[in-house]
PDB file of C-alpha atoms in Angstrom:
ATOM      1  CA  MET A   1      -0.037   0.021  -0.061  1.00 43.00           C
ATOM      2  CA  THR A   2       1.381   3.438  -1.045  1.00 42.00           C
ATOM      3  CA  ASP A   3       0.614   6.914  -0.248  1.00 44.00           C
ATOM      4  CA  SER A   4      -0.423   8.353  -3.665  1.00 38.00           C
ATOM      5  CA  THR A   5       0.651  11.906  -2.688  1.00 39.00           C
ATOM      6  CA  GLU A   6       4.251  11.188  -1.676  1.00 43.00           C
ATOM      7  CA  GLY A   7       5.041   7.768  -3.148  1.00 40.00           C
ATOM      8  CA  THR A   8       5.989   6.412   0.344  1.00 40.00           C
ATOM      9  CA  PRO A   9       4.351   3.334   2.087  1.00 45.00           C
ATOM     10  CA  ALA A  10       1.144   4.447   3.806  1.00 56.00           C
ATOM     11  CA  THR A  11       0.573   3.632   7.427  1.00 78.00           C
ATOM     12  CA  ASP A  12      -1.994   0.902   8.129  1.00 90.00           C
ATOM     13  CA  VAL A  13      -4.159   1.915  11.024  1.00 95.00           C
ATOM     14  CA  ASP A  14      -4.766  -1.763  11.797  1.00 94.00           C
ATOM     15  CA  SER A  15      -1.043  -2.335  12.338  1.00 93.00           C
ATOM     16  CA  CYS A  16      -0.575   0.369  14.958  1.00 95.00           C
ATOM     17  CA  VAL A  17       0.449  -0.551  18.427  1.00 95.00           C
ATOM     18  CA  ARG A  18      -2.256  -0.676  21.058  1.00 96.00           C
ATOM     19  CA  ILE A  19      -1.609   1.616  23.990  1.00 97.00           C
ATOM     20  CA  GLY A  20      -4.451   0.690  26.286  1.00 97.00           C
ATOM     21  CA  SER A  21      -8.150   0.942  26.876  1.00 97.00           C
ATOM     22  CA  ILE A  22     -10.505   3.679  28.174  1.00 97.00           C
ATOM     23  CA  VAL A  23     -11.554   3.269  31.764  1.00 96.00           C
ATOM     24  CA  SER A  24     -13.348   6.574  32.450  1.00 96.00           C
ATOM     25  CA  SER A  25     -13.595  10.165  31.382  1.00 96.00           C
ATOM     26  CA  ASN A  26     -13.465  13.679  32.964  1.00 96.00           C
ATOM     27  CA  SER A  27     -15.359  15.368  30.179  1.00 96.00           C
ATOM     28  CA  HIS A  28     -16.431  14.880  26.578  1.00 97.00           C
ATOM     29  CA  LEU A  29     -12.916  15.631  25.468  1.00 97.00           C
ATOM     30  CA  ASP A  30     -10.834  14.257  28.398  1.00 98.00           C
ATOM     31  CA  TYR A  31     -10.394  10.471  28.823  1.00 98.00           C
ATOM     32  CA  VAL A  32      -8.552   8.175  31.220  1.00 97.00           C
ATOM     33  CA  VAL A  33      -6.625   5.265  29.644  1.00 97.00           C
ATOM     34  CA  GLU A  34      -5.307   2.212  31.381  1.00 96.00           C
ATOM     35  CA  VAL A  35      -1.984   1.343  29.704  1.00 96.00           C
ATOM     36  CA  PHE A  36      -1.743  -2.340  28.571  1.00 95.00           C
ATOM     37  CA  LYS A  37       0.762  -4.720  30.183  1.00 90.00           C
ATOM     38  CA  GLU A  38       2.195  -7.925  28.868  1.00 86.00           C
ATOM     39  CA  ARG A  39      -0.703  -9.995  30.145  1.00 83.00           C
ATOM     40  CA  ASP A  40      -3.209  -7.666  28.168  1.00 83.00           C
ATOM     41  CA  CYS A  41      -1.889  -8.108  24.777  1.00 85.00           C
ATOM     42  CA  ASP A  42       0.857  -9.674  22.667  1.00 84.00           C
ATOM     43  CA  ARG A  43       2.660  -6.428  22.156  1.00 89.00           C
ATOM     44  CA  PRO A  44       2.296  -3.899  24.909  1.00 90.00           C
ATOM     45  CA  PRO A  45       3.553  -0.375  24.211  1.00 94.00           C
ATOM     46  CA  GLU A  46       7.144   0.605  24.797  1.00 95.00           C
ATOM     47  CA  LEU A  47       7.787   3.640  27.004  1.00 94.00           C
ATOM     48  CA  HIS A  48       8.613   5.885  24.033  1.00 94.00           C
ATOM     49  CA  GLU A  49       5.349   4.850  22.360  1.00 95.00           C
ATOM     50  CA  ARG A  50       3.196   6.149  25.275  1.00 96.00           C
ATOM     51  CA  GLU A  51       5.212   9.193  26.219  1.00 97.00           C
ATOM     52  CA  PHE A  52       4.040  12.633  27.125  1.00 97.00           C
ATOM     53  CA  GLY A  53       2.889  14.466  23.935  1.00 97.00           C
ATOM     54  CA  GLN A  54       2.368  11.167  21.992  1.00 98.00           C
ATOM     55  CA  PRO A  55      -0.494  11.418  19.458  1.00 98.00           C
ATOM     56  CA  VAL A  56      -3.061   8.522  19.650  1.00 98.00           C
ATOM     57  CA  PHE A  57      -6.271   7.584  18.110  1.00 98.00           C
ATOM     58  CA  ILE A  58      -9.420   5.571  18.650  1.00 98.00           C
ATOM     59  CA  LYS A  59     -11.405   3.813  15.951  1.00 98.00           C
ATOM     60  CA  LYS A  60     -15.133   4.645  15.920  1.00 97.00           C
ATOM     61  CA  THR A  61     -17.799   3.554  13.413  1.00 96.00           C
ATOM     62  CA  VAL A  62     -20.690   5.968  13.096  1.00 95.00           C
ATOM     63  CA  ASP A  63     -23.535   5.352  10.622  1.00 95.00           C
ATOM     64  CA  GLY A  64     -21.428   2.793   8.727  1.00 95.00           C
ATOM     65  CA  THR A  65     -18.407   4.977   8.321  1.00 96.00           C
ATOM     66  CA  GLU A  66     -15.341   4.244  10.269  1.00 98.00           C
ATOM     67  CA  HIS A  67     -13.452   7.190  11.822  1.00 98.00           C
ATOM     68  CA  ALA A  68     -10.266   7.801  13.735  1.00 98.00           C
ATOM     69  CA  VAL A  69     -10.877   9.961  16.775  1.00 98.00           C
ATOM     70  CA  MET A  70      -7.475  11.707  17.263  1.00 98.00           C
ATOM     71  CA  GLY A  71      -5.968  12.590  20.624  1.00 98.00           C
ATOM     72  CA  VAL A  72      -2.841  13.186  22.552  1.00 98.00           C
ATOM     73  CA  ILE A  73      -1.351  11.958  25.778  1.00 98.00           C
ATOM     74  CA  TYR A  74      -1.136  14.975  28.107  1.00 98.00           C
ATOM     75  CA  ASP A  75      -0.562  13.392  31.529  1.00 96.00           C
ATOM     76  CA  THR A  76       0.293  10.135  33.367  1.00 95.00           C
ATOM     77  CA  GLN A  77      -0.305   8.772  36.745  1.00 92.00           C
ATOM     78  CA  LEU A  78       0.880   5.741  38.625  1.00 91.00           C
ATOM     79  CA  VAL A  79      -1.609   3.823  40.721  1.00 88.00           C
ATOM     80  CA  ASP A  80      -0.701   1.472  43.593  1.00 83.00           C
ATOM     81  CA  PRO A  81      -3.926   0.445  45.495  1.00 75.00           C
ATOM     82  CA  ASP A  82      -1.972  -1.764  47.872  1.00 70.00           C
ATOM     83  CA  GLN A  83      -0.247   1.296  49.281  1.00 66.00           C
ATOM     84  CA  GLY A  84      -3.431   3.415  49.239  1.00 51.00           C
ATOM     85  CA  ARG A  85      -1.850   6.245  47.436  1.00 49.00           C
ATOM     86  CA  THR A  86      -0.879   7.161  43.819  1.00 47.00           C
ATOM     87  CA  GLY A  87       2.691   7.842  42.654  1.00 48.00           C
ATOM     88  CA  PRO A  88       4.108  11.042  41.325  1.00 48.00           C
ATOM     89  CA  ARG A  89       2.097  12.532  38.531  1.00 51.00           C
ATOM     90  CA  LEU A  90       2.530  15.316  36.110  1.00 51.00           C
ATOM     91  CA  ALA A  91      -0.587  17.199  36.742  1.00 49.00           C
ATOM     92  CA  GLN A  92      -0.830  20.155  39.209  1.00 50.00           C
ATOM     93  CA  ASP A  93      -2.752  19.888  42.438  1.00 52.00           C
ATOM     94  CA  ASP A  94      -5.663  22.007  41.083  1.00 53.00           C
ATOM     95  CA  GLN A  95      -6.148  19.744  38.211  1.00 51.00           C
ATOM     96  CA  ALA A  96      -8.853  17.048  38.411  1.00 52.00           C
ATOM     97  CA  GLN A  97      -7.653  13.604  39.625  1.00 52.00           C
ATOM     98  CA  PHE A  98      -8.300  10.919  36.931  1.00 56.00           C
ATOM     99  CA  THR A  99      -8.047   7.714  38.959  1.00 53.00           C
ATOM    100  CA  PRO A 100     -11.115   5.418  38.460  1.00 58.00           C
ATOM    101  CA  GLY A 101     -12.206   4.063  41.859  1.00 56.00           C
ATOM    102  CA  TYR A 102     -12.263   0.455  40.743  1.00 59.00           C
ATOM    103  CA  ILE A 103      -8.562   0.026  39.847  1.00 62.00           C
ATOM    104  CA  GLU A 104      -7.428  -2.867  42.022  1.00 64.00           C
ATOM    105  CA  GLU A 105      -3.784  -3.388  41.048  1.00 79.00           C
ATOM    106  CA  ARG A 106      -0.629  -1.453  40.140  1.00 86.00           C
ATOM    107  CA  THR A 107      -1.134   0.120  36.849  1.00 91.00           C
ATOM    108  CA  THR A 108      -0.271   3.218  34.750  1.00 94.00           C
ATOM    109  CA  LEU A 109      -2.965   5.664  33.623  1.00 96.00           C
ATOM    110  CA  ALA A 110      -2.692   8.166  30.822  1.00 97.00           C
ATOM    111  CA  GLY A 111      -4.769  11.280  30.300  1.00 97.00           C
ATOM    112  CA  VAL A 112      -5.821  11.714  26.699  1.00 98.00           C
ATOM    113  CA  ALA A 113      -7.237  14.811  25.332  1.00 98.00           C
ATOM    114  CA  LEU A 114      -9.208  14.621  22.001  1.00 98.00           C
ATOM    115  CA  LEU A 115      -8.140  16.823  19.167  1.00 98.00           C
ATOM    116  CA  GLY A 116     -10.382  16.032  16.308  1.00 98.00           C
ATOM    117  CA  THR A 117     -11.312  13.295  13.745  1.00 98.00           C
ATOM    118  CA  ALA A 118     -10.538  11.777  10.439  1.00 98.00           C
ATOM    119  CA  THR A 119     -12.160   9.234   8.116  1.00 98.00           C
ATOM    120  CA  ILE A 120     -10.580   5.746   7.772  1.00 97.00           C
ATOM    121  CA  THR A 121     -10.440   4.678   4.177  1.00 96.00           C
ATOM    122  CA  ASP A 122     -10.667   1.199   2.659  1.00 94.00           C
ATOM    123  CA  ASP A 123      -6.930   1.058   2.286  1.00 94.00           C
ATOM    124  CA  ARG A 124      -6.679   1.657   6.038  1.00 94.00           C
ATOM    125  CA  THR A 125      -5.175   5.153   6.171  1.00 95.00           C
ATOM    126  CA  ILE A 126      -6.931   8.406   7.032  1.00 97.00           C
ATOM    127  CA  VAL A 127      -8.446  11.294   4.955  1.00 96.00           C
ATOM    128  CA  ASP A 128     -10.617  14.359   5.593  1.00 96.00           C
ATOM    129  CA  PRO A 129      -9.038  15.458   8.905  1.00 97.00           C
ATOM    130  CA  SER A 130     -11.081  17.873  10.998  1.00 97.00           C
ATOM    131  CA  HIS A 131      -9.886  19.806  14.106  1.00 97.00           C
ATOM    132  CA  GLN A 132     -13.424  20.490  15.290  1.00 96.00           C
ATOM    133  CA  MET A 133     -14.509  19.024  18.504  1.00 95.00           C
ATOM    134  CA  PRO A 134     -15.525  15.287  18.058  1.00 95.00           C
ATOM    135  CA  ARG A 135     -19.233  14.936  18.461  1.00 94.00           C
ATOM    136  CA  TRP A 136     -19.208  11.218  19.565  1.00 94.00           C
ATOM    137  CA  THR A 137     -18.704   9.965  22.980  1.00 94.00           C
ATOM    138  CA  LEU A 138     -16.162   7.251  23.314  1.00 97.00           C
ATOM    139  CA  GLU A 139     -16.873   4.114  25.465  1.00 97.00           C
ATOM    140  CA  VAL A 140     -15.254   2.354  28.303  1.00 96.00           C
ATOM    141  CA  GLU A 141     -12.948  -0.386  26.977  1.00 96.00           C
ATOM    142  CA  ASP A 142     -12.445   1.327  23.612  1.00 98.00           C
ATOM    143  CA  THR A 143      -8.871   0.670  22.476  1.00 97.00           C
ATOM    144  CA  VAL A 144      -6.422   3.542  22.135  1.00 98.00           C
ATOM    145  CA  TYR A 145      -3.725   3.160  19.467  1.00 98.00           C
ATOM    146  CA  HIS A 146      -0.351   4.659  19.087  1.00 98.00           C
ATOM    147  CA  CYS A 147      -0.462   7.246  16.142  1.00 97.00           C
ATOM    148  CA  PRO A 148       2.708   7.079  13.984  1.00 96.00           C
ATOM    149  CA  ASP A 149       4.199  10.230  12.629  1.00 95.00           C
ATOM    150  CA  GLU A 150       2.868   9.612   9.094  1.00 95.00           C
ATOM    151  CA  LEU A 151      -0.739   9.685  10.443  1.00 96.00           C
ATOM    152  CA  THR A 152      -0.007  12.640  12.771  1.00 97.00           C
ATOM    153  CA  ALA A 153       1.161  14.632   9.613  1.00 96.00           C
ATOM    154  CA  LYS A 154      -1.953  13.622   7.703  1.00 96.00           C
ATOM    155  CA  PHE A 155      -4.186  14.731  10.514  1.00 97.00           C
ATOM    156  CA  HIS A 156      -2.476  18.104  10.670  1.00 97.00           C
ATOM    157  CA  THR A 157      -2.782  18.786   6.935  1.00 95.00           C
ATOM    158  CA  VAL A 158      -6.158  20.209   6.208  1.00 92.00           C
ATOM    159  CA  ASP A 159      -7.063  21.172   2.565  1.00 90.00           C
ATOM    160  CA  GLY A 160      -3.297  21.060   1.846  1.00 89.00           C
ATOM    161  CA  GLN A 161      -2.365  23.446   4.677  1.00 92.00           C
ATOM    162  CA  LEU A 162      -0.856  22.900   8.068  1.00 94.00           C
ATOM    163  CA  GLN A 163      -3.322  23.430  10.886  1.00 94.00           C
ATOM    164  CA  LEU A 164      -3.468  23.258  14.655  1.00 96.00           C
ATOM    165  CA  ALA A 165      -7.024  24.433  15.309  1.00 96.00           C
ATOM    166  CA  TYR A 166      -7.444  22.535  18.522  1.00 97.00           C
ATOM    167  CA  VAL A 167      -4.703  24.542  20.461  1.00 96.00           C
ATOM    168  CA  ASP A 168      -7.096  26.539  22.693  1.00 94.00           C
ATOM    169  CA  ARG A 169      -9.175  23.457  23.575  1.00 96.00           C
ATOM    170  CA  LEU A 170      -5.974  21.495  24.465  1.00 96.00           C
ATOM    171  CA  VAL A 171      -4.698  24.238  26.695  1.00 94.00           C
ATOM    172  CA  ASP A 172      -8.035  24.213  28.570  1.00 94.00           C
ATOM    173  CA  ILE A 173      -7.873  20.422  29.112  1.00 96.00           C
ATOM    174  CA  ALA A 174      -4.173  20.124  29.919  1.00 95.00           C
ATOM    175  CA  GLY A 175      -4.040  23.186  32.174  1.00 91.00           C
ATOM    176  CA  ASP A 176      -0.518  23.966  33.297  1.00 88.00           C
ATOM    177  CA  LEU A 177       0.867  21.320  31.023  1.00 93.00           C
ATOM    178  CA  GLY A 178      -0.840  22.769  27.987  1.00 93.00           C
ATOM    179  CA  ALA A 179       2.064  24.678  26.647  1.00 94.00           C
ATOM    180  CA  GLU A 180       4.418  21.721  27.165  1.00 95.00           C
ATOM    181  CA  VAL A 181       2.182  19.243  25.319  1.00 97.00           C
ATOM    182  CA  ILE A 182       1.590  21.615  22.393  1.00 97.00           C
ATOM    183  CA  VAL A 183       5.361  22.237  22.125  1.00 96.00           C
ATOM    184  CA  ALA A 184       5.916  18.473  22.134  1.00 96.00           C
ATOM    185  CA  LEU A 185       3.463  18.232  19.183  1.00 97.00           C
ATOM    186  CA  ILE A 186       5.090  21.147  17.392  1.00 96.00           C
ATOM    187  CA  ASN A 187       8.587  19.354  17.680  1.00 95.00           C
ATOM    188  CA  ARG A 188       7.182  16.146  16.372  1.00 95.00           C
ATOM    189  CA  LEU A 189       5.657  17.938  13.307  1.00 95.00           C
ATOM    190  CA  ARG A 190       8.770  19.753  12.601  1.00 93.00           C
ATOM    191  CA  SER A 191      10.610  16.499  12.203  1.00 91.00           C
ATOM    192  CA  THR A 192       7.785  14.911  10.134  1.00 91.00           C
ATOM    193  CA  LEU A 193       6.302  17.535   7.781  1.00 89.00           C
ATOM    194  CA  PRO A 194       8.094  18.672   4.680  1.00 83.00           C
ATOM    195  CA  ASP A 195      10.786  21.219   5.622  1.00 80.00           C
ATOM    196  CA  ASP A 196       9.449  24.189   3.759  1.00 84.00           C
ATOM    197  CA  ASP A 197       9.248  27.820   4.956  1.00 86.00           C
ATOM    198  CA  THR A 198       5.403  28.023   5.208  1.00 90.00           C
ATOM    199  CA  ASN A 199       5.180  25.020   7.592  1.00 91.00           C
ATOM    200  CA  GLN A 200       8.016  26.307   9.734  1.00 91.00           C
ATOM    201  CA  ARG A 201       6.579  29.744   9.900  1.00 92.00           C
ATOM    202  CA  VAL A 202       3.185  28.377  11.163  1.00 93.00           C
ATOM    203  CA  LEU A 203       4.838  26.173  13.705  1.00 95.00           C
ATOM    204  CA  ASP A 204       7.036  29.108  14.881  1.00 95.00           C
ATOM    205  CA  VAL A 205       4.070  31.454  15.276  1.00 94.00           C
ATOM    206  CA  VAL A 206       2.010  28.871  17.249  1.00 94.00           C
ATOM    207  CA  GLU A 207       4.927  27.994  19.486  1.00 95.00           C
ATOM    208  CA  GLN A 208       5.732  31.677  20.194  1.00 94.00           C
ATOM    209  CA  ASN A 209       2.054  32.415  20.941  1.00 92.00           C
ATOM    210  CA  ILE A 210       1.596  29.488  23.386  1.00 92.00           C
ATOM    211  CA  GLN A 211       4.939  30.159  25.125  1.00 90.00           C
ATOM    212  CA  TRP A 212       3.855  33.833  25.625  1.00 87.00           C
ATOM    213  CA  GLN A 213       0.509  32.776  26.977  1.00 84.00           C
ATOM    214  CA  ALA A 214       2.080  30.322  29.376  1.00 80.00           C
ATOM    215  CA  ARG A 215       4.482  33.109  30.735  1.00 81.00           C
ATOM    216  CA  GLU A 216       1.462  35.367  31.132  1.00 77.00           C
ATOM    217  CA  ARG A 217      -0.408  32.788  33.240  1.00 72.00           C
ATOM    218  CA  ARG A 218       2.594  32.371  35.403  1.00 66.00           C
ATOM    219  CA  GLY A 219       2.895  36.166  35.895  1.00 61.00           C
ATOM    220  CA  VAL A 220       6.200  36.438  34.089  1.00 47.00           C
ATOM    221  CA  VAL A 221       4.994  39.046  31.719  1.00 43.00           C
TER     222      VAL A 221
END
């Protein structure tokens, strides 16, 4: 299977590594994912495949059309019920805890913020990306997949132009970690998208704006 626009092998959404499954949500756009261990699947994710700022997706069929609901890991939490406490986490104290009450063993949870959607084609890649808020609710036990760089680039190319229209929503969900997760996405796009002046200018402007907003929130400016 080949990407007709670039002549390179297209990424098959069915071959992507499974990160984990949804166990709860904090809102329509903010989900909690329990990361798979060796006993949960044949090929659990490596650390670098479920790191902070890693794009992910969930397959969802709506009215006979299969979609990829796109998201990003913006936080992690360690849970050890035997000790009656959670391990160190990335979120700040004023950010909502996302530990489901029924977790009964040591596990790793990931906070996933939804970014938008795309349509899954018959040849198992994605088209028609949209950065509008996904309208559909995900379900408990929905599988969350690692999103390779090729699919991440496709999702961010809307009508032939680079877009990051979800930035404000992502900042609202990720809170104090919003700037860091957006910069992580920008760095990933810099190494994936064609190295042309237009793309780099867009990424530079978004990064400068988000860094300025982060400094303003901290009272630096």
